[in-house]
Coordinates of C-alpha atoms and ligand atoms in Angstrom, one line a residue:
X75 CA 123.4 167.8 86.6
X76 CA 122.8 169.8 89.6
X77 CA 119.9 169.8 92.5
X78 CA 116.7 169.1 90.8
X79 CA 113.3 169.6 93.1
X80 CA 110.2 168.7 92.2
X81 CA 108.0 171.8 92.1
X82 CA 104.4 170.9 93.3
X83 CA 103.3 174.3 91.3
X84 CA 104.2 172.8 87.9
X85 CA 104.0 169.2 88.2
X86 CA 107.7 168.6 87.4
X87 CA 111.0 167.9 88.6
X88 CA 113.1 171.1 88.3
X89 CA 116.4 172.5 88.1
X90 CA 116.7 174.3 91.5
X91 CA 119.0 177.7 91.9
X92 CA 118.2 180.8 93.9
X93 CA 116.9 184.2 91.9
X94 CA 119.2 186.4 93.2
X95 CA 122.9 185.7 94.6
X96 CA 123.5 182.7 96.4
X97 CA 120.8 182.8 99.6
X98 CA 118.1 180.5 99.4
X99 CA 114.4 182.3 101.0
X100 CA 112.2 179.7 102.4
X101 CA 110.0 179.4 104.7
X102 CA 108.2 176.7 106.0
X103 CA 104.7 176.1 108.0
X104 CA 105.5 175.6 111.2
X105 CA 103.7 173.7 114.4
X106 CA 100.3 174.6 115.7
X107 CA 101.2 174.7 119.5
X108 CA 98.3 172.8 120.9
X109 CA 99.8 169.8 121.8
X110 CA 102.5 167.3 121.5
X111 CA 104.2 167.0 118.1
X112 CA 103.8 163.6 116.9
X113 CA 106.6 161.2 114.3
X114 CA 104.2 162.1 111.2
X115 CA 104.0 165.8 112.3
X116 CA 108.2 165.1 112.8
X117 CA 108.7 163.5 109.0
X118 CA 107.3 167.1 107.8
X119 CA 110.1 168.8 110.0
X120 CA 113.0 166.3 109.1
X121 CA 112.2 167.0 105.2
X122 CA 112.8 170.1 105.9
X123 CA 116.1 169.6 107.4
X124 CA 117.2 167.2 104.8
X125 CA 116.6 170.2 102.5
X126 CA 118.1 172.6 104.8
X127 CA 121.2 170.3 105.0
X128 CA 121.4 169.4 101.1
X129 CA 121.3 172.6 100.4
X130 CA 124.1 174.1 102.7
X131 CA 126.3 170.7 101.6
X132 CA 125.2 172.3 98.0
X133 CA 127.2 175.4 98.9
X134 CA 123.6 178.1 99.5
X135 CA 123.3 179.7 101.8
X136 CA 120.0 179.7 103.8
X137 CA 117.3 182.5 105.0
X138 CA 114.5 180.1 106.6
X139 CA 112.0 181.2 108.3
X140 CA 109.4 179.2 109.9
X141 CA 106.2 180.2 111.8
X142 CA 104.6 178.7 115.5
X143 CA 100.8 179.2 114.7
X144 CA 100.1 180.0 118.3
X145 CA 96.6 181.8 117.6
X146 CA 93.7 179.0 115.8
X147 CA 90.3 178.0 116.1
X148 CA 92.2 174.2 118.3
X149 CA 94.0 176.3 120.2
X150 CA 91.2 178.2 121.6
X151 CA 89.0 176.1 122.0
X152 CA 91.4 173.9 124.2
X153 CA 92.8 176.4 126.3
X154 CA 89.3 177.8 127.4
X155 CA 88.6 174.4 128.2
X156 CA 91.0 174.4 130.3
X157 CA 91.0 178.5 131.4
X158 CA 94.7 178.6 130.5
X159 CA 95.9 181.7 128.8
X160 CA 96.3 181.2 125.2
X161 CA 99.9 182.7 125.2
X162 CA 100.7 180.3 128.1
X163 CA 98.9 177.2 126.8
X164 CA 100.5 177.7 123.2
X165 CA 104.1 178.9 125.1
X166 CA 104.5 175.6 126.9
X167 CA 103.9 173.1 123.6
X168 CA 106.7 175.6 122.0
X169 CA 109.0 174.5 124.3
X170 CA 108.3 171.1 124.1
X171 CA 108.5 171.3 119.8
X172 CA 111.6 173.2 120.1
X173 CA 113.0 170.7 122.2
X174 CA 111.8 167.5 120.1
X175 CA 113.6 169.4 117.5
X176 CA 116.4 169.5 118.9
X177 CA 116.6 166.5 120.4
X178 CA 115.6 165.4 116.8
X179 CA 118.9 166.9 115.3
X180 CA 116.8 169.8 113.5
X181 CA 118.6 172.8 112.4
X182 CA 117.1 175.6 113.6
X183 CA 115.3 178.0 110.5
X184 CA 117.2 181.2 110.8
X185 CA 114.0 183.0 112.3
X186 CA 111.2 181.3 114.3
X187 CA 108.5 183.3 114.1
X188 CA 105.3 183.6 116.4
X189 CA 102.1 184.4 114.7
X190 CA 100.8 186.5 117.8
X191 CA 103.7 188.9 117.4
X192 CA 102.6 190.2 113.6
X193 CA 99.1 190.9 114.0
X194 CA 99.6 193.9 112.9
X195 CA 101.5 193.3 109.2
X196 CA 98.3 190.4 109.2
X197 CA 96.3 193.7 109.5
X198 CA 97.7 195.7 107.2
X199 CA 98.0 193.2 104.3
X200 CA 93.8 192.4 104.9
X201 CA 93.8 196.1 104.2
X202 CA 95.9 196.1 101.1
X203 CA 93.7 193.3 99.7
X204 CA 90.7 194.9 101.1
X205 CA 91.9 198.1 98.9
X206 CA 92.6 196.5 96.1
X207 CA 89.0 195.2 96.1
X208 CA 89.7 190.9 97.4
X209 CA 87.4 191.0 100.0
X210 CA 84.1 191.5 101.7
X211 CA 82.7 192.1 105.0
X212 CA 79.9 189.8 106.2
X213 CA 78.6 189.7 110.1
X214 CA 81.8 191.8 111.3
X215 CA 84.2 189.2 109.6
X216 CA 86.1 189.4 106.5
X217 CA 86.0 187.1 104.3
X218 CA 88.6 186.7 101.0
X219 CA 86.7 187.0 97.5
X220 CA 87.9 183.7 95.5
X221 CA 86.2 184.6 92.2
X222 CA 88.3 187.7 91.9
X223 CA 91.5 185.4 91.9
X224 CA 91.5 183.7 89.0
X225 CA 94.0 181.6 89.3
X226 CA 92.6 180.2 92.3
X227 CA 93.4 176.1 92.3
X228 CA 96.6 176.6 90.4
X229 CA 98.5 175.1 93.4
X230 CA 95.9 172.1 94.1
X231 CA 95.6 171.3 90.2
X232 CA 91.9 171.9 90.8
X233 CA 89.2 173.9 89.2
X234 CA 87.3 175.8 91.5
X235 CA 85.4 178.1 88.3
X236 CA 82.3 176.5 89.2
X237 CA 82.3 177.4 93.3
X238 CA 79.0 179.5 94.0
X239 CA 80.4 183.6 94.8
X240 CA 79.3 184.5 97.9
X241 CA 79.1 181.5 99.8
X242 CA 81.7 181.4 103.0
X243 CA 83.6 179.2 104.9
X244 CA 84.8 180.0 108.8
X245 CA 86.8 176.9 109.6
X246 CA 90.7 177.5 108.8
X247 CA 90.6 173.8 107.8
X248 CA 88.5 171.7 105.1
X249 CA 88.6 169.6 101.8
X250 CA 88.3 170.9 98.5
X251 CA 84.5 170.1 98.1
X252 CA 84.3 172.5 100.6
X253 CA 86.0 175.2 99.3
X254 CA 84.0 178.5 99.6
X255 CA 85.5 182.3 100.5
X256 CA 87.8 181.8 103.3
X257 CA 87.8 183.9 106.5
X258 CA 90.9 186.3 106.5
X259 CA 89.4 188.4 110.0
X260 CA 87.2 187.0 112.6
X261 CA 84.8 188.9 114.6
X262 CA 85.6 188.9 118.0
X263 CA 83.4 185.8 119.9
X264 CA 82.6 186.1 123.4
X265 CA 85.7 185.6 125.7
X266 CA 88.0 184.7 123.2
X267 CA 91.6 186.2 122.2
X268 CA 91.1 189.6 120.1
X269 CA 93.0 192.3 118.6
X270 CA 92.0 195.9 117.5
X271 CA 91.8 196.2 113.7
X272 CA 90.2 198.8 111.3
X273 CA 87.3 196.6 110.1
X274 CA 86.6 196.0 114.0
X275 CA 88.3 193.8 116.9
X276 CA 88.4 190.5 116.0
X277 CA 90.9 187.3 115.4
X278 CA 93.1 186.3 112.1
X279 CA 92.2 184.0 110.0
X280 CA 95.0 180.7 109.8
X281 CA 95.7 181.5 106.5
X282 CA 96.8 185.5 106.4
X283 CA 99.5 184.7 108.9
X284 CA 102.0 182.6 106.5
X285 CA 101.4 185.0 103.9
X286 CA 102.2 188.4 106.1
X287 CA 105.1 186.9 107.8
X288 CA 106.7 185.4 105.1
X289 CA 106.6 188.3 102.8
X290 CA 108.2 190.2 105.5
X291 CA 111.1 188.5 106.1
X292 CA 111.4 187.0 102.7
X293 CA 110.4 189.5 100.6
X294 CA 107.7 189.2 97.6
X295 CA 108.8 186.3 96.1
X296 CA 110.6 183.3 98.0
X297 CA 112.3 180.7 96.3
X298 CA 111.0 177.8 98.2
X299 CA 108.1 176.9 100.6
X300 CA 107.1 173.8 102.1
X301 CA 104.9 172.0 104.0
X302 CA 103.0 168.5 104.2
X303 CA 100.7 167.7 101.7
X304 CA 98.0 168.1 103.6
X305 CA 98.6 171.5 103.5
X306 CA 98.8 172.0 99.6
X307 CA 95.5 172.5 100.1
X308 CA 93.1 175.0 101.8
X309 CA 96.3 176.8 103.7
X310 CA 98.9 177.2 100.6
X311 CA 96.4 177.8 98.0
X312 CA 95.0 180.9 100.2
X313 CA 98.5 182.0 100.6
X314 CA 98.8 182.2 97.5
X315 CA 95.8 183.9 96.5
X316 CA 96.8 186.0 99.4
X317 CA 100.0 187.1 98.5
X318 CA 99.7 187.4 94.9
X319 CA 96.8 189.7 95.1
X320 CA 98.4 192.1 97.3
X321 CA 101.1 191.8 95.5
X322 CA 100.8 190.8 91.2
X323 CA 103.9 189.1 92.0
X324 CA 104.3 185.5 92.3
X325 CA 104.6 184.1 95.7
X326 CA 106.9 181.1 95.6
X327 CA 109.0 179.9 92.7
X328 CA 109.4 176.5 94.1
X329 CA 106.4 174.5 96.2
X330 CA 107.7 171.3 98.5
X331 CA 105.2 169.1 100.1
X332 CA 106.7 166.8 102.5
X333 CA 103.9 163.1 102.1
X334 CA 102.1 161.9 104.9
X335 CA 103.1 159.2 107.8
X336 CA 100.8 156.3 107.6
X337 CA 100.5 153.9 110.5
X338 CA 98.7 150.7 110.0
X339 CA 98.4 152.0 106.2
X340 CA 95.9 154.9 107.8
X341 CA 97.2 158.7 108.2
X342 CA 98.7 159.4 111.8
X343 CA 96.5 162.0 113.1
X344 CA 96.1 163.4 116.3
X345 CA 92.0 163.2 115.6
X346 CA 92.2 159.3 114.4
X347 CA 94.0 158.4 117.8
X348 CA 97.0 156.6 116.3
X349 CA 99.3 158.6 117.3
X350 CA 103.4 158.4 118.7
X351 CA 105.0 161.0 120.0
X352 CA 109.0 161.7 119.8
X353 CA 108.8 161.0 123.9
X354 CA 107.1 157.6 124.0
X355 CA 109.4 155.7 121.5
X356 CA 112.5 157.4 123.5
X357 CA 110.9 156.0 126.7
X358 CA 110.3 152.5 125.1
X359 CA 114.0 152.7 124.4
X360 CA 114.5 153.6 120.8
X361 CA 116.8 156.3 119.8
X362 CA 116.4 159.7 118.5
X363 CA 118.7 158.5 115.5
X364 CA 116.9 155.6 114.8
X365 CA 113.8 157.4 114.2
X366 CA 115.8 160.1 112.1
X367 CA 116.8 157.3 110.1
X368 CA 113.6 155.5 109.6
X369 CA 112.2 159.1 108.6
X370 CA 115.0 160.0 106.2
X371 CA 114.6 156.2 104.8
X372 CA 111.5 156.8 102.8
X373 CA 111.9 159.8 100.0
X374 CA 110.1 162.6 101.2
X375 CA 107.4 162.3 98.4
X376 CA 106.6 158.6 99.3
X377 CA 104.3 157.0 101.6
X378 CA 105.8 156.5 104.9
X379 CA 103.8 153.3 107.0
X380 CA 105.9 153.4 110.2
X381 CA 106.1 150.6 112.4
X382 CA 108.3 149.6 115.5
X383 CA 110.5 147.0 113.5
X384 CA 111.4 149.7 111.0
X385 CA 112.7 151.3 114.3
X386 CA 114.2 148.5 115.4
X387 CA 116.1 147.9 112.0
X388 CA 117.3 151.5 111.8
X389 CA 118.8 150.6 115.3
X390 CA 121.1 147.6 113.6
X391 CA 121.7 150.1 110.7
X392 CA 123.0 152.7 112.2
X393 CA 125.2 149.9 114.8
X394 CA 126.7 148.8 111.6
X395 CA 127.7 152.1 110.6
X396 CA 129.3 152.8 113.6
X397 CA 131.0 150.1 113.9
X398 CA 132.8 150.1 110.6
X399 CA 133.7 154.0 111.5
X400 CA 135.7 152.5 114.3
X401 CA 136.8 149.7 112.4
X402 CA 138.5 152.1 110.6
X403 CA 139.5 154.7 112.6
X404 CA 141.0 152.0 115.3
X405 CA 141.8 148.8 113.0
X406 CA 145.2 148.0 112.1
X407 CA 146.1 148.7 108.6
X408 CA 149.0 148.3 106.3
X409 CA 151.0 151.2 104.7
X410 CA 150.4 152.0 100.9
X411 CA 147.3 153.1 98.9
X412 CA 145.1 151.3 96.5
X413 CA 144.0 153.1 93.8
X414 CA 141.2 150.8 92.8
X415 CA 139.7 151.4 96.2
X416 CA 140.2 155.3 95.9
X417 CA 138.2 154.8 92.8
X418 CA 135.3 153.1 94.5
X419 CA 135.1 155.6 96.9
X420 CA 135.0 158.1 94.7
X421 CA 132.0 156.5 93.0
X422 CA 130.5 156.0 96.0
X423 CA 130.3 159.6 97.2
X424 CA 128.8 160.3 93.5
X425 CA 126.2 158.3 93.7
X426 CA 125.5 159.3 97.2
X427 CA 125.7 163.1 95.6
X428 CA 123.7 162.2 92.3
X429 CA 120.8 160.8 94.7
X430 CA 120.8 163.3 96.7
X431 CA 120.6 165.8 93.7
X432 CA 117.7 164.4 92.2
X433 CA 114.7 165.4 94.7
X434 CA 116.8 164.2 97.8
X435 CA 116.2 160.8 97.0
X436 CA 117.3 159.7 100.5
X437 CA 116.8 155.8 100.0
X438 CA 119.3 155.8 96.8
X439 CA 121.9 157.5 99.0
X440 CA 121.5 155.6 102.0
X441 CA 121.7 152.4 99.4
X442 CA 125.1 153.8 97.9
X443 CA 126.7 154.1 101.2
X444 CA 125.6 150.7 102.5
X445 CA 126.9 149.2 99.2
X446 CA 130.7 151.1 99.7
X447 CA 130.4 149.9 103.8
X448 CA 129.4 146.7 102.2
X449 CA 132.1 146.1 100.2
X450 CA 134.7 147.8 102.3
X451 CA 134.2 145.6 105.0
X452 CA 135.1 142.6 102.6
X453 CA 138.1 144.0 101.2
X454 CA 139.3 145.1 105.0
X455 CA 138.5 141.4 106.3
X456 CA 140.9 140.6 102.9
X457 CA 143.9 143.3 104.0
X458 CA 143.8 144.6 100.5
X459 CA 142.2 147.9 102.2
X460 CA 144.8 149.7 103.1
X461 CA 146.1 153.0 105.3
X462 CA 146.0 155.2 102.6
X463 CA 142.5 154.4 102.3
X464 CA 141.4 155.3 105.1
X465 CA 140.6 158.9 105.2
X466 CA 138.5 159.0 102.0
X467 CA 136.3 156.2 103.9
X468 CA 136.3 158.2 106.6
X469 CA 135.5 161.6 104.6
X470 CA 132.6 159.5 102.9
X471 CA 130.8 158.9 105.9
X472 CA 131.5 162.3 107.0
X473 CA 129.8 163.6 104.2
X474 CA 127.1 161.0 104.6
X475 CA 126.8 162.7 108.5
X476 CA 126.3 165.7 107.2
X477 CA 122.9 165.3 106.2
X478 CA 121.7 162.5 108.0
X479 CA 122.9 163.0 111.4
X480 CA 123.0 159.8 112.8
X481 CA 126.8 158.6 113.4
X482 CA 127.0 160.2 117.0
X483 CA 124.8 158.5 119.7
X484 CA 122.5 160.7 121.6
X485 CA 123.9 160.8 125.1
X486 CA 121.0 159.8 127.3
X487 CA 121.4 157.7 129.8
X488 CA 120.2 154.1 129.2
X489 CA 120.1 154.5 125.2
X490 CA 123.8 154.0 124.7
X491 CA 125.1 150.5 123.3
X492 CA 127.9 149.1 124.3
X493 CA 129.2 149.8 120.4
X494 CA 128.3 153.2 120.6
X495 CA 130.9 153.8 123.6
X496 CA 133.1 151.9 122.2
X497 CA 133.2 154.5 119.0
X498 CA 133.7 157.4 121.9
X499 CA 136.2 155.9 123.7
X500 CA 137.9 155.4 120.3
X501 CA 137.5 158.6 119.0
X502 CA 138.6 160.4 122.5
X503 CA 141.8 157.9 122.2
X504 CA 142.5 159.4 118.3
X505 CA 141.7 163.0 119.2
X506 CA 144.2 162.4 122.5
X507 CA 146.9 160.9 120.1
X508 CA 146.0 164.3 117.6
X509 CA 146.8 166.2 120.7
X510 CA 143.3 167.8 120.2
X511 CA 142.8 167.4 124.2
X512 CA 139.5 169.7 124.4
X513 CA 137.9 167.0 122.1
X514 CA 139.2 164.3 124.2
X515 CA 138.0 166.2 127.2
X516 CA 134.6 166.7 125.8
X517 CA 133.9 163.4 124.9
X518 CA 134.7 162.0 128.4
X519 CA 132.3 164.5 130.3
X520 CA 129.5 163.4 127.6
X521 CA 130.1 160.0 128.7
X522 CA 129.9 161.0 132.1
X523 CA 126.1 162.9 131.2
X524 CA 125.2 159.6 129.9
X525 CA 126.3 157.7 133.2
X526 CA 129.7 155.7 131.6
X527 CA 133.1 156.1 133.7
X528 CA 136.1 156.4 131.7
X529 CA 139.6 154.4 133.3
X530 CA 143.0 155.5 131.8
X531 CA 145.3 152.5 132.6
X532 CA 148.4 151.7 130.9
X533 CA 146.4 148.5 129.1
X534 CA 143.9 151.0 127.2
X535 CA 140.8 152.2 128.5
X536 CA 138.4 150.4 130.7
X537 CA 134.5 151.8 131.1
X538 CA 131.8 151.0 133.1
X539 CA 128.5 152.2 133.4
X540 CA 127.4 153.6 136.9
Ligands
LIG188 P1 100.3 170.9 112.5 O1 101.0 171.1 113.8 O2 99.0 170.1 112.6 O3 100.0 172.3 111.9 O4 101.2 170.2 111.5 C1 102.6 170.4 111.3 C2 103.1 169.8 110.0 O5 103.0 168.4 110.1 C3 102.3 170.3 108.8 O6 103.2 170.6 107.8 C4 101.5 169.1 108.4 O7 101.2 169.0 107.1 C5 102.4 167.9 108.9 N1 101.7 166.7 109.1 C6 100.6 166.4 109.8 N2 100.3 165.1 109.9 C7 101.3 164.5 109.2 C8 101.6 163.1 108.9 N3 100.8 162.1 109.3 N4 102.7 162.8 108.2 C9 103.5 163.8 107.8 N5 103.3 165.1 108.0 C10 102.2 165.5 108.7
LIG189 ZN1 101.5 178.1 106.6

C-alpha cells in the first residue's frame, strides 16, 4: 500500500510521496538553546529520526533542515541574568543538544541551521509581507495582521473570525484564547541583542525565523514539517500565515506533530519541574538504547507517560534481542533449509514493513519482530531451525536496526552487560573468521574505550573488565 502519514493539515491519514523527483524537503523545529534538552523534548527529535530512517529504508532521499532558535524572549532573559553573551550562552547548550543527539543515535538533518545567522532573509521576508500589505507598525515593532489571512486557524482546526483586529500579542508563546496579531519585529529594549532593519533596529519575532529559513533551503513549498504538538499551535499556524502570504503558495504539503511526554500523567516541562534529562538516566545507569527504545515504543501520535520501569524493561528487551542475534550468529546449526521458516520470516519482515508504512506505527513493528524472535527461539531450542535459515534471521533484525538503532551497545564504560560483550566478542570472532580484520580490529579497540580487555588463547577468547 505504500507509506501513509497522517497529515495534521487535513485530518487524515495520507498517501505520502514527494512532489518532484525522489528527495523529500522537510524541515523540522529545532531546540531553543537555553538549557538542557530533556526525554520529552528528545521523543520530538527521535520522531523525527524514525521518519528520517523510514523514509531512507523507503528508498527517498532526504533534504532536512532543522533550526537552533538561539535568539528568544528565554534566552535573553536568562543570559542577562547571568551577563553571558547570548551567542555564548546559546553556543554552549548547542553543544550539549548536538551531543545528546548523537549520543541518542540521531541522524543529523542535512543542514542545522542557526537562527542568528539569517537575520537578514527574516528581514527581507517582514518586508515582502510588509509590501504586500500583512502587517502594521505599532510602538517601533511590527506586528503580523491576522484578519488579512483568512485562512488563519486552518492548521489548529480553529476559528479565529471572531478575534478583535487590532489587538497584539508580544510573547512568541501562548494558547489559542490568546491569539491576537503576533510580533514579527521587536523594537530594540534596553541592553538587549539587536539588529539593524529598515523598520528600525530591533529583534525577530520566534515565529519569522522557521518560515525564512525554511523557504530558503527548501524552497516554497516543502513536503513535510514537523514538530511537537505543542507547536501546532501559535508557532506553525504563523508560519503558515507567514509563508503563504509572502508567498500564495502553500507552505507544507504534509504537517507531523510528534505527542507530548507525560510523566506522572502531567506534561514534562522544564516550567512544571518534572523534568529528566538524557545525562541523569545515563548517570543512574540506564542506556542510551534503552531510552531510544522506550521512545520509539509508543507511536509517535500517542501519549507517552514515561517511567523508570519502562526503562528498565527496554533494558531486558533489547538483552533479549541481542542475545538471540548471537544465538544465531554463534549457535551451532545443522546444514539444509526449511522452507516453512523462510516463509515466516518473510511474513515477519512484512508485517514489520506494513506497520511501519502506516504512520510508523512503531509498537506493531516492534510486536512483529518479538513475535518472529519469539517463535524462532522455540523452533532453534527444537533443531528444526536450521543453517540455511540463518541469514534471513539475521537480515530481519538488520532491517529491524535500521530504524531503531538499538542492537549495538553504547560503549561507555560501566553501561555494558556482560551479554552485550559477549555479542562483540562474537561478532569480532565472525568478522576474523570473514577475514574482514579491520572489523575485528575495530571492535576490540571499542571494547578497550569501554574498559573490557580482550585475550586470544587457543581455548576462544577470554575478557575481563579493567
Ligand atoms: P523547545 O526546545 O522547547 O523549543 O522544544 C523542542 C521540541 O520539543 C519542540 O518540538 C517541542 O514541541 C517538543 N517538546 C516539548 N516538550 C515536550 C514533551 N513533553 N514531549 C514531547 N515533545 C516535547
Ligand atoms: Zn519552528
Amino acid at each position: 500500500m505504500g507509506l501513509r502519514l497522517y497529515n495534521t493539515l487535513t485530518l487524515k491519514v495520507e498517501p505520502f510521496s514527494p512532489a518532484n523527483g525522489n528527495t523529500v524537503r522537510m524541515y523540522s523545529c529545532g531546540p531553543t538553546v537555553y538549557n538542557y534538552a530533556h526525554i520529552g523534548n528528545l521523543r520530538t527529535f527521535t520522531f523525527n529520526d524514525t521518519l528520517r530512517r523510514w523514509l531512507r529504508y523507503r528508498g527517498f532521499l532526504l533534504e532536512h533542515v532543522m533550526n537552533i532558535t538561539d535568539v528568544e524572549d528565554k534566552i535573553i532573559r536568562k543570559s542577562m541574568e547571568l551577563g553571558v553573551p547570548m551567542e555564548q550562552y546559546t553556543r554552549k547548550y548547542e553543544q550539549f543538544f548536538l551531543e545528546d543527539m548523537a549520543t541518542m543515535r540521531l541522524e543529523k538533518p542535512e543542514r542545522i541551521v542557526r537562527a542568528t545567522e539569517h537575520i537578514q532573509e527574516m528581514v527581507d521576508l517582514i518586508s515582502t509581507l510588509a509590501q504586500k500589505g500583512f502587517t502594521y507598525e505599532s510602538d517601533g515593532s511590527v506586528y503580523y495582521r491576522i484578519s488579512k489571512f483568512p485562512s488563519y486557524g486552518k492548521l489548529s482546526h480553529h476559528d479565529f473570525s471572531g478575534i478583535q483586529a487590532g489587538a497584539r500579542v508580544d510573547n512568541d508563546e501562548y494558547d489559542k484564547d490568546d491569539a491576537r496579531d503576533f510580533v514579527l519585529w521587536k523594537q530594540r529594549k534596553g541592553a538587549e541583542p539587536c539588529w539593524d532593519a529598515p523598520f528600525g533596529a530591533g529583534r525577530p519575532g520566534w515565529h519569522i525565523e522557521c518560515s525564512a529559513m525554511a523557504m530558503k533551503y527548501l524552497g516554497d513549498t516543502l513536503d513535510i514539517h514537523t514538530g511537537g504538538v505543542d507547536l501546532a499551535f501559535p508557532h506553525h499556524e504563523n508560519e503558515i500565515a507567514q509563508s503563504e502570504a509572502a508567498t500564495g503558495k502553500p507552505f507544507a504539503r504534509f504537517w507531523l506533530h510528534c505527542e507530548h511526554l507525560h510523566v506522572d500523567m502531567q506534561k514534562m516541562s522544564k516550567s512544571l519541574g518534572n523534568i529528566y534529562t538524557l545525562r541523569e538516566l545515563i548517570d543512574m545507569g540506564y542506556s542510551p538504547e534503552a531510552l531510544r527504545f522506550v521512545l520509539m515504543s509508543v507511536p509517535y501520535r500517542k501519549k507517552l507517560n514515561f517511567t523508570l520501569d519502562s526503562l528498565k524493561g527496554a533494558q531486558s528487551s533489547i538483552e533479549r534481542l541481542r542475545n538471540y542475534k548471537l544465538r544465531l550468529q554463534s549457535g551451532r546449526l545443522s546444514d539444509g533449509l526449511n522452507e516453512s521458516i523462510s516463509e515466516l520470516s518473510r511474513f515477519a519482515l512484512h508485517k514489520f514493513e506494513a506497520a511501519m508504512d502506516d504512520d510508523l506505527n512503531t509498537a506493531e513493528a516492534l510486536a512483529a519482530v518479538f513475535e518472529y524472535v519469539r517463535e524462532t527461539n522455540t523452533l532453534l531450542d527444537q533443531g528444526v531451525f536450521v543453517a540455511g535459515n540463518r541469514a534471513e534471521a539475521l537480515q530481519l533484525l538488520a532491517r529491524f536496526d535500521q530504524v531503531f538503532a538499538v542492537l549495538e551497545p553504547t560503549m561507555t564504560a560501566g553501561l555494558l552487560d556482560d551479554s552485550s560483550i559477549e555479542a562483540l566478542i562474537a561478532e569480532r570472532t565472525a568478522a576474523k573468521k570473514a577475514k574482514q580484520f579491520s572489523r575485528a580490529d575495530d571492535i576490540r579497540n571499542q571494547l578497550l574505550e569501554a574498559g573490557i580487555i580482550l585475550e586470544d588463547t587457543k581455548d576462544g577468547v577470554r575478557w575481563k573488565r579493567k
